[in-house]
Amino acid sequence: MFKRVVLLLLASAGLALGVATWNAVRAPIEPITSPLLVNDVSQLNPIPVNRVITPTTTEEIVEAVKGHEGPISIGGARHSMGGQIATVGALHIDMRGFDTILAFSPSERTITVQAGARWRQIQERIDAANLSVAIMQSYANFTVGGSLSVNVHGRYVGRGPLIRSVRSLKVVLADGSVVEASPDQNTDVFNGVIGGYGGLGVITEATFELADNVKLKRHDRTMPIGEYERYFVDEVRGSATAVLHNGDIYPNAFDTVHAVTFSRTDDPLTVADRVIPEGKPYRLDRFLGWVVSDWPFGKVARQHLIDPIVFRGEPVTWRNYEASYDTAELEPASRAASTYVLQEYFVPVDRFDEFAAHMRAVFTHRDVNVINVSIRHATQDLESLLSWARTGVFAFVVYYKQGTSARAREDVGVWTRELIDVALSVGGSYYLPYQIHASDAQFFRAYPRAREYFALKRRLDPTNKFRNELLNKYYHPPG
Ligand SMILES: Cc1cc2nc3c(=O)[nH]c(=O)nc-3n(C[C@H](O)[C@H](O)[C@H](O)COP(=O)(O)OP(=O)(O)OC[C@H]3O[C@@H](n4cnc5c(N)ncnc54)[C@H](O)[C@@H]3O)c2cc1C
């Protein structure tokens, strides 16, 4: 059986290869842009704004916010995928140049940065002191401000959302005042701004706790999906050495999990680089991504041919190396007719099997081109007002390919709402930085403290200056 699959694969590979290899591996084509058209990495959400500013000082931000009566939107690295960074006619504050590292204390293991700084910059600064970012996404391209405003998470075992590693932050409110907030000071602002999608003000600075940059050894195991929850609870969550973990559910059967754990080790390094070198062309990664998404049997090839090669051996790397992936490895040659996007659902740990079964049914019924479903775990967050982890949760991160036509986008909306209903039915939630398909009822059920957040917004931003497509959809200020 396996031989037949391989033969079929090779035959289809031969056919397909001649047709389009070049399209997949050539450098990405830059989309047509204008400075006044704010778009995100998915290229699905071009939004015309009135003016764009690129501040480098807090004073510039204060003046811009104080002096502007109309809508203001804020952008970081632009990796949210549903218009969270802009609204029509806004003054857009592009934070990418506001990126100075303000203070670094190796002895206190803290760093203070301006909000446009990216994780990568922080890694380059703290690596020599053998320190590491405590909580961040899997990739290092994101800005601190964008990450705080989404309250992101990563693959860190025993850690939860980013709020857990924030000592304090500064934010420019709608009246131009600069407020410092922390878990003990202006707590309402702290808990509202983190995960608040830029709706309360502009985050200008943040201080984070850091972790040790330890050596990590990778090990992996493949198992039927029904065994994963127990495996995670027994072997990963309780492990004294596990630092990073994720499981990948293989499409299209969605019945097998490839669990990958990185554990602390004293073994010698097998990869000498301390962080991944910048500017790599990622031709092979992009080619393999295209094989998995577009080739007949591409998904079977990944599970049975590609991954066994990619995951050979047990490499030993630095934590900072493993945390310095570049989203360039995912970038297709063009996003004009189709694009690669993410979604994410959060499910209480003991409801894993239930959600996974329903998710498989939705994907199969709706014929979704799923490339990967990555599972991560996050601890509870009862602090942030728009918390997505009201209990300890498994996150199901869905990476898939979709068309860009209006019809294709409507179709995605249909199965997205179905999946949100499934997540809600098991006491879970869904993630807000992606396409905005949830109904009002779904949003308020997934985020029961949203009304508290909106009440705070009314108090701090009474004229509704800070806007974007996400807030426009669910926030309905009086009048
Ligand atoms: C390939 C890829 C991988 C991803 N992996 C993960 C992952 O592993 N874990 C995870 O949790 N998420 C993940 N995400 C989601 C990602 O973390 C969020 O989209 C995050 O917001 C990206 O940061 P950014 O700098 O691009 O923010 P942007 O998209 O630019 O902004 C996000 C939000 O933050 C607001 N904002 C930005 N800067 C400020 C500021 N200074 N003050 C106030 N508000 C501000 C914006 O208005 C917007 O509402 C991933 C996304 C992609 C595309």
Coordinates of C-alpha atoms and ligand atoms in Angstrom, one line a residue:
M1 CA 0.0 0.0 0.0
F2 CA 2.7 2.4 1.0
K3 CA 4.7 1.6 -2.2
R4 CA 1.6 2.3 -4.3
V5 CA 1.2 5.7 -2.6
V6 CA 4.8 6.5 -3.2
L7 CA 4.5 5.6 -6.9
L8 CA 1.4 7.6 -7.3
L9 CA 3.1 10.5 -5.6
L10 CA 6.1 10.3 -7.9
A11 CA 3.9 10.2 -11.0
S12 CA 1.9 13.2 -9.9
A13 CA 5.1 14.9 -8.8
G14 CA 6.6 14.5 -12.3
L15 CA 3.6 16.0 -13.9
A16 CA 3.2 18.9 -11.6
L17 CA 6.9 19.6 -11.4
G18 CA 7.4 20.7 -15.0
V19 CA 4.4 23.0 -14.8
A20 CA 5.0 25.2 -11.8
T21 CA 8.1 24.6 -9.8
W22 CA 9.4 28.0 -10.7
N23 CA 6.2 29.7 -9.5
A24 CA 6.6 28.3 -6.1
V25 CA 10.3 28.9 -5.4
R26 CA 10.8 32.3 -7.0
A27 CA 11.0 35.3 -4.8
P28 CA 7.6 36.6 -3.6
I29 CA 6.1 39.2 -5.9
E30 CA 5.6 42.4 -4.0
P31 CA 1.9 43.4 -4.1
I32 CA 0.9 46.7 -5.5
T33 CA 0.9 49.2 -2.6
S34 CA 0.4 52.8 -1.9
P35 CA 1.5 54.5 1.4
L36 CA -2.2 55.4 2.1
L37 CA -3.4 51.8 1.5
V38 CA -2.8 49.9 4.8
N39 CA -2.8 46.1 4.2
D40 CA -1.7 43.1 6.2
V41 CA 0.4 40.1 5.4
S42 CA -2.5 38.1 4.0
Q43 CA -3.2 40.9 1.5
L44 CA -6.9 40.4 2.0
N45 CA -7.6 43.7 3.7
P46 CA -6.5 46.9 1.9
I47 CA -7.9 49.8 3.8
P48 CA -7.5 53.4 2.5
V49 CA -6.4 55.8 5.3
N50 CA -6.1 59.6 5.2
R51 CA -2.6 60.0 6.6
V52 CA 0.2 57.8 7.8
I53 CA 2.8 58.9 10.4
T54 CA 5.9 57.1 11.5
P55 CA 6.8 58.5 14.9
T56 CA 10.2 58.0 16.6
T57 CA 9.4 59.8 19.9
T58 CA 6.6 59.6 22.4
E59 CA 6.0 63.4 22.0
E60 CA 5.1 62.9 18.3
I61 CA 2.6 60.3 19.3
V62 CA 1.1 62.5 22.1
E63 CA 0.8 65.5 19.7
A64 CA -0.8 63.3 16.9
V65 CA -3.3 61.8 19.3
K66 CA -4.2 65.0 21.0
G67 CA -4.5 67.0 17.9
H68 CA -6.6 64.6 15.8
E69 CA -10.3 64.5 16.2
G70 CA -11.1 61.7 13.7
P71 CA -10.3 58.0 13.8
I72 CA -6.9 56.8 14.6
S73 CA -5.5 53.3 13.8
I74 CA -2.3 51.7 14.9
G75 CA -0.1 49.2 13.1
G76 CA 2.9 47.1 14.1
A77 CA 4.4 44.4 11.9
R78 CA 1.0 44.0 10.2
H79 CA 0.6 40.2 10.7
S80 CA -2.9 40.3 12.0
M81 CA -5.2 39.2 9.1
G82 CA -8.6 40.9 9.4
G83 CA -8.2 44.7 9.3
Q84 CA -7.2 45.0 13.0
I85 CA -4.7 47.7 12.0
A86 CA -6.8 50.2 10.1
T87 CA -10.1 51.8 9.4
V88 CA -11.2 53.9 6.4
G89 CA -10.1 57.5 6.6
A90 CA -8.0 57.1 9.7
L91 CA -4.8 58.7 10.8
H92 CA -2.6 55.6 10.8
I93 CA 0.2 55.4 13.3
D94 CA 2.8 53.1 11.8
M95 CA 4.9 52.0 14.8
R96 CA 7.6 50.1 13.0
G97 CA 10.2 52.9 13.3
F98 CA 9.5 53.4 17.1
D99 CA 11.8 50.6 18.0
T100 CA 14.6 51.6 20.4
I101 CA 15.7 49.3 23.2
L102 CA 15.5 51.7 26.2
A103 CA 17.0 49.6 29.1
F104 CA 18.4 46.1 29.6
S105 CA 19.3 44.7 33.0
P106 CA 20.9 41.2 32.8
S107 CA 21.0 41.1 36.6
E108 CA 17.3 41.8 37.0
R109 CA 16.6 39.8 33.8
T110 CA 14.3 42.6 32.4
I111 CA 14.2 44.6 29.2
T112 CA 12.4 47.8 28.4
V113 CA 11.7 48.6 24.7
Q114 CA 9.7 50.9 22.5
A115 CA 6.5 49.2 21.2
G116 CA 7.6 49.0 17.6
A117 CA 10.6 46.9 18.4
R118 CA 10.4 43.3 17.1
W119 CA 11.3 40.2 19.1
R120 CA 14.2 39.6 16.8
Q121 CA 15.8 42.9 17.9
I122 CA 15.4 41.9 21.5
Q123 CA 16.9 38.5 20.9
E124 CA 20.0 40.1 19.3
R125 CA 20.4 42.4 22.3
I126 CA 19.9 39.8 25.1
D127 CA 21.6 36.8 23.5
A128 CA 25.1 37.7 24.6
A129 CA 23.8 37.7 28.2
N130 CA 22.4 34.2 27.7
L131 CA 18.9 35.4 28.2
S132 CA 15.8 34.7 26.1
V133 CA 12.3 36.2 25.6
A134 CA 10.1 34.5 28.2
I135 CA 6.9 34.3 26.1
M136 CA 6.5 35.1 22.4
Q137 CA 5.0 33.6 19.2
S138 CA 6.8 30.9 17.1
Y139 CA 8.2 33.6 14.8
A140 CA 10.3 36.6 15.7
N141 CA 9.0 39.2 13.2
F142 CA 6.2 40.6 15.3
T143 CA 6.4 43.9 17.2
V144 CA 6.1 44.2 20.9
G145 CA 3.0 46.5 20.6
G146 CA 1.2 44.2 18.2
S147 CA 2.0 41.2 20.4
L148 CA 0.8 42.9 23.6
S149 CA -2.4 44.2 21.9
V150 CA -3.2 40.6 20.9
N151 CA -1.9 39.0 24.1
V152 CA -0.1 36.4 22.1
H153 CA 1.2 33.0 23.2
G154 CA 3.8 30.6 22.0
R155 CA 4.9 27.0 22.5
Y156 CA 6.2 27.5 26.0
V157 CA 5.3 24.7 28.4
G158 CA 3.6 25.8 31.6
R159 CA 3.3 29.4 30.3
G160 CA 0.3 31.2 29.2
P161 CA -0.5 34.4 27.3
L162 CA 2.1 37.2 27.0
I163 CA 0.5 39.1 29.9
R164 CA 2.3 36.7 32.2
S165 CA 5.7 38.1 31.3
V166 CA 4.9 41.9 31.3
R167 CA 6.2 44.0 34.3
S168 CA 4.7 47.3 33.1
L169 CA 3.8 49.3 30.1
K170 CA 3.2 52.9 29.0
V171 CA 0.3 54.0 26.9
V172 CA -0.8 57.3 25.3
L173 CA -4.6 57.7 25.9
A174 CA -7.1 59.5 23.7
D175 CA -6.6 62.8 25.6
G176 CA -2.8 62.7 25.1
S177 CA -2.0 61.7 28.6
V178 CA 0.8 59.1 29.1
V179 CA -0.2 56.5 31.7
E180 CA 2.0 53.8 33.2
A181 CA 0.3 50.5 34.0
S182 CA 1.3 47.3 35.6
P183 CA -0.4 44.4 37.6
D184 CA -0.3 46.8 40.6
Q185 CA -0.8 50.2 39.1
N186 CA -3.7 51.3 36.9
T187 CA -4.6 47.7 36.7
D188 CA -7.8 48.4 34.7
V189 CA -5.7 50.0 31.9
F190 CA -3.1 47.1 32.1
N191 CA -5.7 44.4 31.8
G192 CA -7.6 46.3 29.1
V193 CA -4.7 47.3 26.9
I194 CA -3.1 43.8 26.8
G195 CA -5.3 42.0 24.4
G196 CA -7.1 45.2 23.6
Y197 CA -6.3 45.5 19.9
G198 CA -5.3 49.2 20.1
G199 CA -8.7 50.3 21.3
L200 CA -7.7 52.1 24.4
G201 CA -4.6 53.9 23.3
V202 CA -1.1 53.7 21.8
I203 CA 1.3 51.4 23.7
T204 CA 4.7 53.2 23.7
E205 CA 6.9 51.2 26.0
A206 CA 6.9 47.9 27.8
T207 CA 9.1 46.1 30.3
F208 CA 9.3 42.3 30.1
E209 CA 10.8 39.6 32.3
L210 CA 13.3 37.4 30.6
A211 CA 14.2 33.7 30.8
D212 CA 17.4 31.7 30.6
N213 CA 18.7 30.9 27.1
V214 CA 19.2 27.2 27.6
K215 CA 20.3 24.4 25.3
L216 CA 17.3 22.4 24.0
K217 CA 17.2 18.9 22.6
R218 CA 14.3 18.1 20.2
H219 CA 12.5 14.8 20.4
D220 CA 9.3 13.8 18.6
R221 CA 6.7 11.0 18.7
T222 CA 3.8 10.2 16.3
M223 CA 0.6 8.8 17.8
P224 CA -3.1 8.4 17.1
I225 CA -5.0 11.6 18.0
G226 CA -6.9 9.7 20.7
E227 CA -3.7 9.3 22.7
Y228 CA -2.5 12.9 22.6
E229 CA -4.3 14.5 25.5
R230 CA -3.1 11.8 27.9
Y231 CA 0.4 12.0 26.4
F232 CA 0.5 15.7 26.9
V233 CA -0.7 15.6 30.5
D234 CA 1.6 12.8 31.5
E235 CA 4.8 13.4 29.5
V236 CA 4.9 17.1 28.7
R237 CA 2.9 19.1 31.2
G238 CA 4.4 17.3 34.1
S239 CA 8.0 17.2 32.7
A240 CA 10.6 19.1 34.7
T241 CA 12.7 19.7 31.5
A242 CA 10.2 20.4 28.7
V243 CA 10.5 24.0 27.5
L244 CA 8.7 24.1 24.1
H245 CA 6.1 21.8 22.8
N246 CA 3.6 21.5 20.0
G247 CA 1.7 18.8 18.3
D248 CA 0.8 18.8 14.6
I249 CA -2.4 17.1 13.4
Y250 CA -1.9 15.7 9.9
P251 CA -4.6 16.6 7.4
N252 CA -6.7 15.3 5.7
A253 CA -7.4 12.4 7.9
F254 CA -6.8 14.4 11.1
D255 CA -6.3 11.2 13.0
T256 CA -2.6 11.3 13.8
V257 CA -0.6 13.8 15.9
H258 CA 3.1 14.4 15.5
A259 CA 4.2 15.7 18.9
V260 CA 7.5 17.7 19.1
T261 CA 9.1 18.7 22.4
F262 CA 12.3 20.6 23.1
S263 CA 13.7 19.8 26.5
R264 CA 16.6 21.3 28.5
T265 CA 19.8 19.4 28.0
D266 CA 23.6 19.5 28.8
D267 CA 24.4 17.6 25.6
P268 CA 26.7 19.3 23.1
L269 CA 25.2 21.6 20.5
T270 CA 24.5 20.2 17.0
V271 CA 23.7 23.6 15.6
A272 CA 26.3 26.3 16.4
D273 CA 24.3 29.4 15.3
R274 CA 22.9 31.2 18.4
V275 CA 20.0 32.6 16.4
I276 CA 18.8 31.7 12.9
P277 CA 20.8 33.9 10.3
E278 CA 18.7 36.6 8.8
G279 CA 17.8 37.0 5.1
K280 CA 17.8 33.3 4.1
P281 CA 16.0 32.7 0.8
Y282 CA 13.8 29.9 2.2
R283 CA 13.4 28.4 -1.3
L284 CA 13.0 24.8 -0.1
D285 CA 10.6 25.7 2.7
R286 CA 8.3 27.6 0.3
F287 CA 8.6 24.8 -2.3
L288 CA 7.6 22.2 0.3
G289 CA 4.7 24.4 1.6
W290 CA 3.4 24.5 -2.0
V291 CA 3.8 20.7 -2.4
V292 CA 1.7 20.2 0.8
S293 CA -1.0 22.7 -0.2
D294 CA -1.3 22.1 -3.9
W295 CA 0.0 18.7 -5.0
P296 CA -2.2 15.7 -5.3
F297 CA -1.0 13.5 -2.3
G298 CA 1.0 16.5 -1.0
K299 CA -0.4 16.0 2.5
V300 CA 0.3 12.3 2.5
A301 CA 3.8 13.1 1.2
R302 CA 4.4 15.4 4.1
Q303 CA 3.3 12.9 6.7
H304 CA 5.1 9.9 5.3
L305 CA 8.1 11.3 3.3
I306 CA 8.9 14.9 4.2
D307 CA 8.5 15.0 8.0
P308 CA 10.4 11.7 8.6
I309 CA 13.3 13.4 6.9
V310 CA 12.9 16.8 8.4
F311 CA 12.6 15.3 11.9
R312 CA 15.5 12.8 11.7
G313 CA 17.7 12.8 14.8
E314 CA 17.6 14.8 17.9
P315 CA 19.3 18.2 17.2
V316 CA 20.5 20.3 20.1
T317 CA 20.1 24.1 19.7
W318 CA 19.9 27.2 21.7
R319 CA 16.5 28.4 22.9
N320 CA 17.1 31.7 21.0
Y321 CA 17.7 29.8 17.8
E322 CA 14.4 27.9 18.1
A323 CA 12.6 31.2 18.9
S324 CA 14.0 33.2 15.9
Y325 CA 12.0 31.7 13.0
D326 CA 11.3 34.2 10.2
T327 CA 7.8 34.4 8.6
A328 CA 9.5 34.8 5.3
E329 CA 9.7 31.0 5.2
L330 CA 5.9 30.9 4.7
E331 CA 5.7 33.6 2.0
P332 CA 4.3 32.3 -1.3
A333 CA 5.3 33.7 -4.7
S334 CA 1.9 35.5 -5.0
R335 CA -1.1 36.2 -2.9
A336 CA -3.3 37.5 -5.7
A337 CA -5.6 34.6 -6.5
S338 CA -5.1 32.6 -3.3
T339 CA -3.5 33.3 0.1
Y340 CA -2.3 31.4 3.2
V341 CA -4.0 32.3 6.4
L342 CA -4.3 31.3 10.0
Q343 CA -7.2 30.8 12.5
E344 CA -7.1 29.6 16.0
Y345 CA -9.5 28.0 18.5
F346 CA -9.1 27.5 22.2
V347 CA -10.5 24.5 24.0
P348 CA -10.5 23.4 27.7
V349 CA -7.9 20.6 28.0
D350 CA -10.4 17.9 28.8
R351 CA -12.5 18.7 25.8
F352 CA -9.7 18.1 23.3
D353 CA -11.1 14.9 21.7
E354 CA -14.6 16.3 21.4
F355 CA -13.4 19.5 19.6
A356 CA -10.9 17.5 17.4
A357 CA -13.7 15.2 16.1
H358 CA -16.0 18.1 15.3
M359 CA -13.2 20.0 13.7
R360 CA -12.4 17.1 11.4
A361 CA -16.1 16.8 10.4
V362 CA -16.2 20.5 9.5
F363 CA -13.0 20.5 7.4
T364 CA -14.1 17.3 5.6
H365 CA -17.6 18.5 4.9
R366 CA -16.5 21.9 3.7
D367 CA -13.5 20.6 1.8
V368 CA -11.1 23.0 3.4
N369 CA -7.5 23.0 2.1
V370 CA -5.9 22.6 5.6
I371 CA -2.1 22.6 5.5
N372 CA -1.5 22.1 9.2
V373 CA -3.3 22.2 12.6
S374 CA -0.8 22.9 15.3
I375 CA -1.7 22.2 19.0
R376 CA -0.3 24.2 21.8
H377 CA -1.2 24.5 25.5
A378 CA -1.7 27.7 27.4
T379 CA -2.4 28.3 31.1
Q380 CA -5.4 30.3 32.4
D381 CA -5.6 34.1 32.1
L382 CA -8.2 35.6 34.4
E383 CA -6.7 39.1 34.2
S384 CA -6.9 40.5 30.6
L385 CA -10.4 41.7 29.8
L386 CA -10.4 40.1 26.3
S387 CA -8.9 36.8 27.6
W388 CA -9.0 33.9 25.3
A389 CA -7.9 31.4 28.0
R390 CA -10.5 31.5 30.8
T391 CA -9.3 28.0 31.7
G392 CA -6.1 26.1 30.8
V393 CA -6.6 25.5 27.1
F394 CA -5.3 23.6 24.1
A395 CA -5.0 26.0 21.1
F396 CA -5.8 24.6 17.7
V397 CA -3.8 26.7 15.2
V398 CA -5.2 26.1 11.7
Y399 CA -3.0 27.1 8.8
Y400 CA -4.8 26.8 5.5
K401 CA -5.0 28.1 1.9
Q402 CA -8.0 30.0 0.5
G403 CA -9.0 31.9 -2.6
T404 CA -9.2 35.6 -2.5
S405 CA -12.5 36.0 -4.5
A406 CA -15.6 37.3 -2.7
R407 CA -17.2 33.8 -3.0
A408 CA -14.1 32.1 -1.5
R409 CA -14.2 34.5 1.4
E410 CA -17.9 33.9 2.0
D411 CA -17.3 30.2 2.1
V412 CA -14.5 30.6 4.7
G413 CA -17.0 32.7 6.7
V414 CA -19.4 29.8 6.7
W415 CA -17.1 27.1 8.1
T416 CA -15.4 29.6 10.4
R417 CA -18.7 30.3 12.2
E418 CA -19.3 26.5 12.3
L419 CA -15.9 26.0 14.0
I420 CA -16.5 28.9 16.4
D421 CA -19.8 27.3 17.4
V422 CA -18.0 24.0 18.0
A423 CA -15.4 25.8 20.2
L424 CA -18.2 27.6 22.1
S425 CA -20.1 24.4 22.6
V426 CA -17.2 22.8 24.5
G427 CA -16.6 26.0 26.6
G428 CA -13.8 27.4 24.5
S429 CA -13.1 30.5 22.5
Y430 CA -11.5 31.6 19.2
Y431 CA -8.7 34.1 18.4
L432 CA -9.3 37.7 17.3
P433 CA -6.3 38.6 15.2
Y434 CA -7.6 36.7 12.2
Q435 CA -10.4 37.3 9.7
I436 CA -13.5 38.8 11.3
H437 CA -16.3 36.3 10.6
A438 CA -17.8 35.8 14.0
S439 CA -21.3 37.0 14.6
D440 CA -21.9 39.5 17.5
A441 CA -23.5 36.7 19.5
Q442 CA -20.4 34.5 19.0
F443 CA -18.0 37.3 19.9
F444 CA -19.8 38.1 23.2
R445 CA -20.1 34.5 24.1
A446 CA -16.4 33.8 23.5
Y447 CA -15.4 37.1 25.2
P448 CA -17.8 37.5 28.1
R449 CA -15.9 40.4 29.6
A450 CA -16.0 42.4 26.3
R451 CA -18.7 44.6 27.8
E452 CA -16.4 45.6 30.6
Y453 CA -13.7 46.3 28.0
F454 CA -16.1 48.4 26.0
A455 CA -17.1 50.3 29.2
L456 CA -13.5 51.1 29.8
K457 CA -13.1 52.2 26.2
R458 CA -16.0 54.6 26.6
R459 CA -14.4 56.1 29.7
L460 CA -10.9 56.4 28.3
D461 CA -11.8 57.1 24.7
P462 CA -15.2 58.9 24.8
T463 CA -15.1 60.1 21.2
N464 CA -14.1 56.7 19.9
K465 CA -10.8 57.8 18.3
F466 CA -9.0 54.5 18.4
R467 CA -10.7 52.3 15.7
N468 CA -10.1 49.4 13.4
E469 CA -12.2 46.9 11.6
L470 CA -12.3 44.5 14.6
L471 CA -13.6 47.2 16.9
N472 CA -15.9 48.6 14.3
K473 CA -17.6 45.3 14.1
Y474 CA -18.3 44.7 17.8
Y475 CA -18.1 48.0 19.5
H476 CA -21.3 50.1 19.2
P477 CA -20.8 53.4 21.1
P478 CA -23.8 55.4 22.0
G479 CA -24.9 57.7 19.2
Ligands
LIG1 C1 2.7 33.6 10.3 C2 2.0 34.0 11.5 C3 2.3 33.3 12.7 C4 1.7 33.6 13.9 N1 2.0 32.9 15.0 C5 1.4 33.2 16.2 C6 1.7 32.5 17.4 O1 2.6 31.6 17.4 N2 1.1 32.9 18.5 C7 0.2 33.9 18.5 O2 -0.4 34.2 19.6 N3 -0.1 34.6 17.4 C8 0.5 34.3 16.2 N4 0.2 35.0 15.1 C9 -0.7 36.1 15.3 C10 0.2 37.4 15.6 O3 0.8 37.1 16.8 C11 -0.6 38.6 15.8 O4 -1.3 38.9 14.6 C12 0.2 39.8 16.2 O5 -0.6 40.9 16.5 C13 1.2 40.2 15.2 O6 2.0 41.3 15.7 P1 2.1 42.6 14.7 O7 3.3 43.4 15.2 O8 2.2 42.1 13.3 O9 0.8 43.3 15.0 P2 -0.2 44.1 14.0 O10 -0.9 43.1 13.2 O11 0.5 45.2 13.3 O12 -1.3 44.7 15.1 C14 -2.1 43.8 15.8 C15 -3.0 44.7 16.7 O13 -2.2 45.4 17.6 C16 -2.5 46.8 17.6 N5 -1.3 47.5 17.8 C17 -0.1 47.4 17.2 N6 0.9 48.1 17.8 C18 0.3 48.8 18.8 C19 0.7 49.7 19.8 N7 1.9 50.1 19.8 N8 -0.2 50.2 20.7 C20 -1.5 49.8 20.6 N9 -2.0 48.9 19.7 C21 -1.1 48.4 18.8 C22 -3.1 47.0 16.2 O14 -3.9 48.2 16.1 C23 -3.8 45.7 15.9 O15 -5.1 45.8 16.5 C24 0.8 34.7 13.9 C25 0.5 35.4 12.8 C26 1.1 35.0 11.6 C27 0.7 35.8 10.3

